[in-house]
Amino acid sequence: MVRPYKQLREIVEKKDRGLREKVMSLTEAIGLIRDGDHVASGGCHYSRTAMAAIWEIIRQKKKNLVYSRSITSTEGDLLLVSGVTRHIMTSWFSPGVTWGVSRVMRHYTQEKLAVYEEWSHMSLGLRYRAGAMGIPFIPARSMLGSDLFPRVPDIKEMECPFTGEKLALLPALNPDVAILHTQRCDPYGNVQSEGLPFMDEDIAMASDRVIVTTERIISNDQVRRSPDQTTIPFFCVDAVVEVPYGCLPHECYGCYVPDFEHMDSYVKLMMGKGPDGVKEYMDKYVYAPETWNHYLEMLGVRQILQAVMEGRSVHND
C-alpha cells in the first residue's frame, strides 16, 4: 500500500484547496467512495465512530473495501457481514471490553473468509503519521519482539545507523478515503473536535479524500473566533455532512454517551447467532429505515434523551 512521494504529491496538487462550501447529503458524500478503496475511520472503538457513514456505505453496497481503524467495534461486524469488506486492519476487534472479542471476526478469520490484519495500537498510529508526513515508512520499537511482527505484511527490521539498535520500519498508510465524525464543522470543512483527538488528524492529512460528518454545521465566523480549536483545516476536507447523532449507538464526547441498552441487545444477537444475527440486525436497522432519521426513530426518544443527558453532563460544574 506504500505509494511514492511523487504520486502522493500529484494527488495533493490536483486537489481543490479553495475556501468553498462542501456541504452535501450523506448519499452524495458516500458516493465519493469507490469500490476497492482503502477507507480509514476516525474515532476509536465505540467513540466518535462515523456510524451514519458506515450505515450509508452498506446501503450503497460498496464492494472490496479495505477498512482500517485504530480499534474496531461493532461497525466491523456490519462491514464484514454486508460484504463491503474482506480486509480489516486494526489493533483490536471487539464490541467492547465487557463483551469480549467479536464472534463475527472469529468466524471470518478462522474460516479464512476475510483478512484480519492486526497491528499494535502504537504502530497503526505511526503508520497514519508516516502517511500524513509523506514519508514511506517510520522507524519504531513498537512490534519488535511481539508475536505480531512475523504475521503482518511489509514490516521490515533494520539496524539503527546511530546506535546499532534494532528498529522496526513501519510502512506508511495513505488511505483513499477518510470518514470522520466531529462535534462541529463549518461549511468549508474546518473541523473543531472535542475530547480525545484519537488518530483523526493524521488520518485526514494522510488520505486522498476526507468525508466529515458532524453533529452541527457552524458558521465560519465561529471558527475564526476560536481558530486554536480547529483540529483539521478546510483544505483537507472534501465533503461536510450534518448528521445529528451520527455516532449512535456509539458515543460522541460531550454530546451523548453510547446507547448501551441497544449495544447490549446487538451483542447478544451477534454472539448468539454469529453472522446470521448480524444479518437479522441489518435487515431491521440498516436496510429497512429510509433515512438516518428513521433509524434514529427506531432507537427511541427515551434512549436517545438518556444518552444525551449523560453525555452533556461532562460540561456540568
Short mmCIF file of C-alpha atoms in Angstrom, two decimals:
data_model
loop_
_atom_site.label_atom_id
_atom_site.label_comp_id
_atom_site.label_asym_id
_atom_site.label_seq_id
_atom_site.Cartn_x
_atom_site.Cartn_y
_atom_site.Cartn_z
CA MET A 1 0.00 0.00 0.00
CA VAL A 2 3.02 2.28 0.20
CA ARG A 3 2.98 4.91 -2.53
CA PRO A 4 5.96 7.00 -3.71
CA TYR A 5 6.12 10.64 -2.67
CA LYS A 6 5.80 11.91 -6.25
CA GLN A 7 2.45 10.15 -6.63
CA LEU A 8 1.21 11.49 -3.29
CA ARG A 9 2.35 14.99 -4.22
CA GLU A 10 0.49 14.86 -7.53
CA ILE A 11 -2.73 13.95 -5.72
CA VAL A 12 -2.32 16.91 -3.34
CA GLU A 13 -1.54 19.33 -6.17
CA LYS A 14 -4.67 18.31 -8.10
CA LYS A 15 -6.91 18.67 -5.07
CA ASP A 16 -9.16 21.74 -4.87
CA ARG A 17 -7.92 23.54 -1.76
CA GLY A 18 -10.08 26.62 -2.21
CA LEU A 19 -12.24 28.07 0.55
CA ARG A 20 -15.57 26.84 -0.79
CA GLU A 21 -18.67 25.28 0.69
CA LYS A 22 -18.57 21.47 0.74
CA VAL A 23 -21.91 20.69 2.34
CA MET A 24 -23.72 17.77 0.76
CA SER A 25 -26.10 14.94 1.61
CA LEU A 26 -24.94 11.71 3.20
CA THR A 27 -25.75 9.88 -0.03
CA GLU A 28 -23.64 12.28 -2.11
CA ALA A 29 -20.71 12.17 0.28
CA ILE A 30 -20.51 8.38 0.43
CA GLY A 31 -20.76 8.41 -3.36
CA LEU A 32 -17.16 9.70 -3.30
CA ILE A 33 -16.06 6.24 -2.15
CA ARG A 34 -15.24 3.85 -4.97
CA ASP A 35 -15.26 0.06 -4.89
CA GLY A 36 -11.84 -1.22 -3.89
CA ASP A 37 -10.88 1.91 -1.93
CA HIS A 38 -8.99 1.83 1.35
CA VAL A 39 -11.31 3.58 3.83
CA ALA A 40 -9.90 4.72 7.18
CA SER A 41 -12.28 5.57 10.00
CA GLY A 42 -11.60 8.09 12.73
CA GLY A 43 -12.51 7.81 16.37
CA CYS A 44 -11.60 4.78 18.43
CA HIS A 45 -13.59 1.71 19.42
CA TYR A 46 -17.14 2.95 20.17
CA SER A 47 -16.12 6.59 20.50
CA ARG A 48 -16.76 9.11 17.72
CA THR A 49 -17.42 6.39 15.14
CA ALA A 50 -18.85 7.75 11.89
CA MET A 51 -21.75 5.29 12.14
CA ALA A 52 -24.02 7.21 9.78
CA ALA A 53 -21.30 6.99 7.13
CA ILE A 54 -20.88 3.24 7.80
CA TRP A 55 -24.67 2.84 7.55
CA GLU A 56 -24.74 4.58 4.16
CA ILE A 57 -21.68 2.68 2.85
CA ILE A 58 -23.52 -0.58 3.49
CA ARG A 59 -26.75 0.71 1.94
CA GLN A 60 -24.87 1.75 -1.21
CA LYS A 61 -23.44 -1.79 -1.41
CA LYS A 62 -19.82 -0.76 -1.75
CA LYS A 63 -17.51 -3.68 -2.53
CA ASN A 64 -13.93 -4.80 -1.87
CA LEU A 65 -13.11 -2.00 0.53
CA VAL A 66 -10.07 -2.22 2.79
CA TYR A 67 -11.10 -0.87 6.19
CA SER A 68 -8.64 0.46 8.76
CA ARG A 69 -9.16 1.90 12.22
CA SER A 70 -7.26 2.17 15.48
CA ILE A 71 -9.70 -0.11 17.34
CA THR A 72 -12.68 -1.63 15.55
CA SER A 73 -16.04 -2.08 17.28
CA THR A 74 -19.48 -3.21 16.11
CA GLU A 75 -19.15 -1.40 12.78
CA GLY A 76 -16.57 -4.00 11.74
CA ASP A 77 -19.17 -6.78 12.12
CA LEU A 78 -21.58 -4.90 9.88
CA LEU A 79 -18.96 -4.27 7.21
CA LEU A 80 -17.90 -7.92 7.11
CA VAL A 81 -21.36 -9.48 7.08
CA SER A 82 -22.68 -7.00 4.49
CA GLY A 83 -19.85 -7.98 2.14
CA VAL A 84 -18.47 -4.44 2.00
CA THR A 85 -15.00 -5.56 3.10
CA ARG A 86 -12.92 -8.69 3.35
CA HIS A 87 -9.82 -6.97 4.71
CA ILE A 88 -9.70 -5.14 8.05
CA MET A 89 -6.58 -3.51 9.52
CA THR A 90 -6.85 -2.65 13.19
CA SER A 91 -5.30 -3.12 16.63
CA TRP A 92 -8.30 -4.82 18.28
CA PHE A 93 -11.74 -6.03 17.18
CA SER A 94 -14.46 -6.18 19.83
CA PRO A 95 -17.86 -4.63 20.59
CA GLY A 96 -16.35 -3.51 23.90
CA VAL A 97 -14.25 -4.71 26.81
CA THR A 98 -17.28 -6.03 28.71
CA TRP A 99 -18.44 -8.15 25.75
CA GLY A 100 -15.18 -9.75 24.64
CA VAL A 101 -13.85 -10.43 21.15
CA SER A 102 -16.30 -10.36 18.24
CA ARG A 103 -17.68 -13.77 17.24
CA VAL A 104 -18.10 -12.46 13.71
CA MET A 105 -14.41 -11.58 13.47
CA ARG A 106 -13.51 -15.05 14.75
CA HIS A 107 -15.79 -16.68 12.18
CA TYR A 108 -14.46 -14.75 9.19
CA THR A 109 -10.85 -15.17 10.29
CA GLN A 110 -10.96 -18.85 11.25
CA GLU A 111 -12.90 -19.80 8.12
CA LYS A 112 -10.45 -17.74 6.03
CA LEU A 113 -13.31 -15.67 4.63
CA ALA A 114 -11.55 -12.37 5.36
CA VAL A 115 -8.16 -10.94 6.27
CA TYR A 116 -7.83 -9.65 9.82
CA GLU A 117 -4.56 -7.70 9.77
CA GLU A 118 -3.63 -6.89 13.37
CA TRP A 119 -1.09 -4.22 14.29
CA SER A 120 -0.27 -2.77 17.68
CA HIS A 121 -2.19 0.38 18.57
CA MET A 122 1.00 2.46 18.52
CA SER A 123 2.23 1.06 15.21
CA LEU A 124 -1.05 1.72 13.42
CA GLY A 125 -1.00 5.32 14.63
CA LEU A 126 2.58 5.71 13.45
CA ARG A 127 1.64 4.33 10.04
CA TYR A 128 -1.01 7.04 9.66
CA ARG A 129 1.54 9.58 10.93
CA ALA A 130 4.03 8.50 8.25
CA GLY A 131 1.31 8.83 5.62
CA ALA A 132 0.49 12.34 6.87
CA MET A 133 4.18 13.30 6.68
CA GLY A 134 4.56 11.99 3.14
CA ILE A 135 7.32 9.55 4.08
CA PRO A 136 7.26 5.87 3.00
CA PHE A 137 7.94 4.44 6.47
CA ILE A 138 8.65 5.40 10.05
CA PRO A 139 11.10 3.71 12.46
CA ALA A 140 9.81 2.48 15.82
CA ARG A 141 10.35 -0.05 18.57
CA SER A 142 6.69 -1.00 18.64
CA MET A 143 6.01 -4.54 17.37
CA LEU A 144 9.61 -5.75 17.88
CA GLY A 145 9.65 -8.99 19.83
CA SER A 146 5.89 -9.47 19.60
CA ASP A 147 4.11 -12.43 18.01
CA LEU A 148 2.55 -9.96 15.58
CA PHE A 149 5.85 -8.99 13.97
CA PRO A 150 6.21 -12.07 11.70
CA ARG A 151 2.49 -12.17 10.94
CA VAL A 152 1.92 -8.78 9.31
CA PRO A 153 2.98 -7.92 5.76
CA ASP A 154 5.53 -5.34 4.68
CA ILE A 155 7.08 -4.67 8.08
CA LYS A 156 10.90 -4.60 7.99
CA GLU A 157 13.72 -4.63 10.52
CA MET A 158 16.87 -2.54 10.41
CA GLU A 159 19.92 -1.67 12.48
CA CYS A 160 19.94 1.96 13.59
CA PRO A 161 22.90 3.72 11.89
CA PHE A 162 23.46 5.84 15.01
CA THR A 163 23.10 3.39 17.91
CA GLY A 164 23.26 -0.04 16.31
CA GLU A 165 19.95 -0.97 17.97
CA LYS A 166 17.26 -2.92 16.15
CA LEU A 167 14.30 -0.93 14.85
CA ALA A 168 11.06 -1.84 13.12
CA LEU A 169 10.25 0.01 9.90
CA LEU A 170 6.51 0.59 9.72
CA PRO A 171 5.12 1.23 6.21
CA ALA A 172 3.07 4.39 5.70
CA LEU A 173 -0.69 4.30 5.32
CA ASN A 174 -2.27 6.67 2.79
CA PRO A 175 -5.98 5.78 2.67
CA ASP A 176 -8.05 6.63 -0.38
CA VAL A 177 -10.85 7.98 1.83
CA ALA A 178 -11.19 9.01 5.47
CA ILE A 179 -14.57 9.04 7.23
CA LEU A 180 -14.54 11.18 10.37
CA HIS A 181 -17.17 12.40 12.81
CA THR A 182 -16.93 15.60 14.83
CA GLN A 183 -18.97 17.79 17.16
CA ARG A 184 -18.87 20.82 14.88
CA CYS A 185 -17.57 21.88 11.50
CA ASP A 186 -18.09 24.89 9.24
CA PRO A 187 -19.37 24.60 5.66
CA TYR A 188 -15.82 24.78 4.30
CA GLY A 189 -14.57 21.81 6.31
CA ASN A 190 -12.82 23.38 9.30
CA VAL A 191 -13.23 20.71 11.98
CA GLN A 192 -13.39 21.53 15.69
CA SER A 193 -13.48 18.30 17.68
CA GLU A 194 -13.65 17.92 21.44
CA GLY A 195 -12.35 15.20 23.69
CA LEU A 196 -9.57 12.80 22.79
CA PRO A 197 -8.09 13.52 19.34
CA PHE A 198 -7.50 9.84 18.53
CA MET A 199 -5.77 9.48 15.14
CA ASP A 200 -8.18 11.71 13.22
CA GLU A 201 -5.74 14.49 12.33
CA ASP A 202 -3.12 12.17 10.88
CA ILE A 203 -5.76 10.15 9.03
CA ALA A 204 -7.12 13.33 7.46
CA MET A 205 -3.67 14.53 6.38
CA ALA A 206 -2.75 11.09 5.03
CA SER A 207 -5.93 10.47 3.00
CA ASP A 208 -6.68 11.43 -0.60
CA ARG A 209 -10.32 12.31 0.18
CA VAL A 210 -11.90 13.23 3.52
CA ILE A 211 -15.58 12.96 4.41
CA VAL A 212 -16.65 14.67 7.64
CA THR A 213 -19.98 14.03 9.31
CA THR A 214 -20.79 16.48 12.06
CA GLU A 215 -23.30 16.97 14.85
CA ARG A 216 -23.85 20.52 13.63
CA ILE A 217 -22.58 22.91 10.99
CA ILE A 218 -21.39 26.20 12.46
CA SER A 219 -20.54 29.46 10.72
CA ASN A 220 -17.03 30.30 9.59
CA ASP A 221 -17.25 33.36 11.89
CA GLN A 222 -17.46 30.98 14.86
CA VAL A 223 -14.40 29.13 13.64
CA ARG A 224 -12.45 32.37 13.29
CA ARG A 225 -13.37 33.37 16.86
CA SER A 226 -11.59 30.25 18.16
CA PRO A 227 -9.10 29.19 15.47
CA ASP A 228 -6.98 27.35 18.06
CA GLN A 229 -9.76 24.78 18.36
CA THR A 230 -9.61 23.80 14.69
CA THR A 231 -8.15 20.30 14.61
CA ILE A 232 -8.45 19.64 10.86
CA PRO A 233 -8.24 22.52 8.33
CA PHE A 234 -10.63 23.02 5.43
CA PHE A 235 -8.11 22.24 2.70
CA CYS A 236 -8.01 18.58 3.81
CA VAL A 237 -11.78 18.09 3.60
CA ASP A 238 -13.85 17.17 0.54
CA ALA A 239 -17.35 16.72 2.00
CA VAL A 240 -19.25 18.03 5.03
CA VAL A 241 -22.47 16.33 6.11
CA GLU A 242 -24.61 17.48 9.02
CA VAL A 243 -25.80 14.30 10.76
CA PRO A 244 -27.07 14.85 14.32
CA TYR A 245 -26.49 11.79 16.49
CA GLY A 246 -24.30 10.45 13.70
CA CYS A 247 -22.41 8.07 16.02
CA LEU A 248 -25.33 6.28 17.68
CA PRO A 249 -25.39 3.71 19.15
CA HIS A 250 -21.74 4.70 19.76
CA GLU A 251 -20.77 7.90 21.58
CA CYS A 252 -19.75 11.44 20.69
CA TYR A 253 -17.92 13.11 23.58
CA GLY A 254 -19.85 15.94 25.23
CA CYS A 255 -22.96 15.23 23.15
CA TYR A 256 -24.10 11.73 24.13
CA VAL A 257 -22.79 8.52 25.64
CA PRO A 258 -23.19 5.12 23.96
CA ASP A 259 -26.66 3.62 23.90
CA PHE A 260 -25.54 0.66 25.99
CA GLU A 261 -29.01 -0.87 26.06
CA HIS A 262 -29.09 -1.03 22.26
CA MET A 263 -25.49 -2.22 22.02
CA ASP A 264 -26.13 -4.95 24.59
CA SER A 265 -29.11 -6.24 22.60
CA TYR A 266 -26.98 -6.19 19.44
CA VAL A 267 -24.13 -8.10 21.08
CA LYS A 268 -26.50 -10.77 22.39
CA LEU A 269 -27.80 -11.23 18.85
CA MET A 270 -24.30 -11.24 17.32
CA MET A 271 -22.74 -13.55 19.92
CA GLY A 272 -25.77 -15.84 19.92
CA LYS A 273 -26.27 -16.27 16.17
CA GLY A 274 -22.99 -15.04 14.67
CA PRO A 275 -23.24 -13.65 11.11
CA ASP A 276 -26.90 -14.68 10.88
CA GLY A 277 -27.64 -12.49 13.90
CA VAL A 278 -25.87 -9.54 12.29
CA LYS A 279 -27.88 -10.07 9.08
CA GLU A 280 -31.05 -10.01 11.16
CA TYR A 281 -29.91 -6.77 12.81
CA MET A 282 -29.04 -5.10 9.49
CA ASP A 283 -32.36 -6.05 7.92
CA LYS A 284 -34.07 -4.15 10.72
CA TYR A 285 -31.75 -1.20 11.39
CA VAL A 286 -29.76 -0.65 8.17
CA TYR A 287 -31.87 -1.70 5.20
CA ALA A 288 -35.41 -1.08 6.49
CA PRO A 289 -35.27 2.63 7.55
CA GLU A 290 -35.49 5.04 4.63
CA THR A 291 -33.19 7.66 6.15
CA TRP A 292 -30.83 8.09 9.09
CA ASN A 293 -33.59 9.97 10.91
CA HIS A 294 -35.88 6.97 10.51
CA TYR A 295 -33.11 4.85 12.02
CA LEU A 296 -32.95 7.23 14.99
CA GLU A 297 -36.71 6.92 15.46
CA MET A 298 -36.23 3.17 15.76
CA LEU A 299 -33.67 3.66 18.55
CA GLY A 300 -36.33 5.52 20.53
CA VAL A 301 -36.63 9.00 22.01
CA ARG A 302 -36.22 7.76 25.58
CA GLN A 303 -32.88 6.07 24.90
CA ILE A 304 -31.55 8.99 22.87
CA LEU A 305 -32.52 11.53 25.54
CA GLN A 306 -30.88 9.41 28.22
CA ALA A 307 -27.67 9.17 26.17
CA VAL A 308 -27.73 12.96 25.59
CA MET A 309 -28.30 13.86 29.26
CA GLU A 310 -25.44 11.63 30.38
CA GLY A 311 -23.20 12.82 27.54
CA ARG A 312 -23.69 16.51 28.28
CA SER A 313 -23.02 16.01 31.98
CA VAL A 314 -19.27 16.37 31.30
CA HIS A 315 -19.94 20.11 30.91
CA ASN A 316 -21.64 20.38 34.30
CA ASP A 317 -19.80 22.01 37.20
#
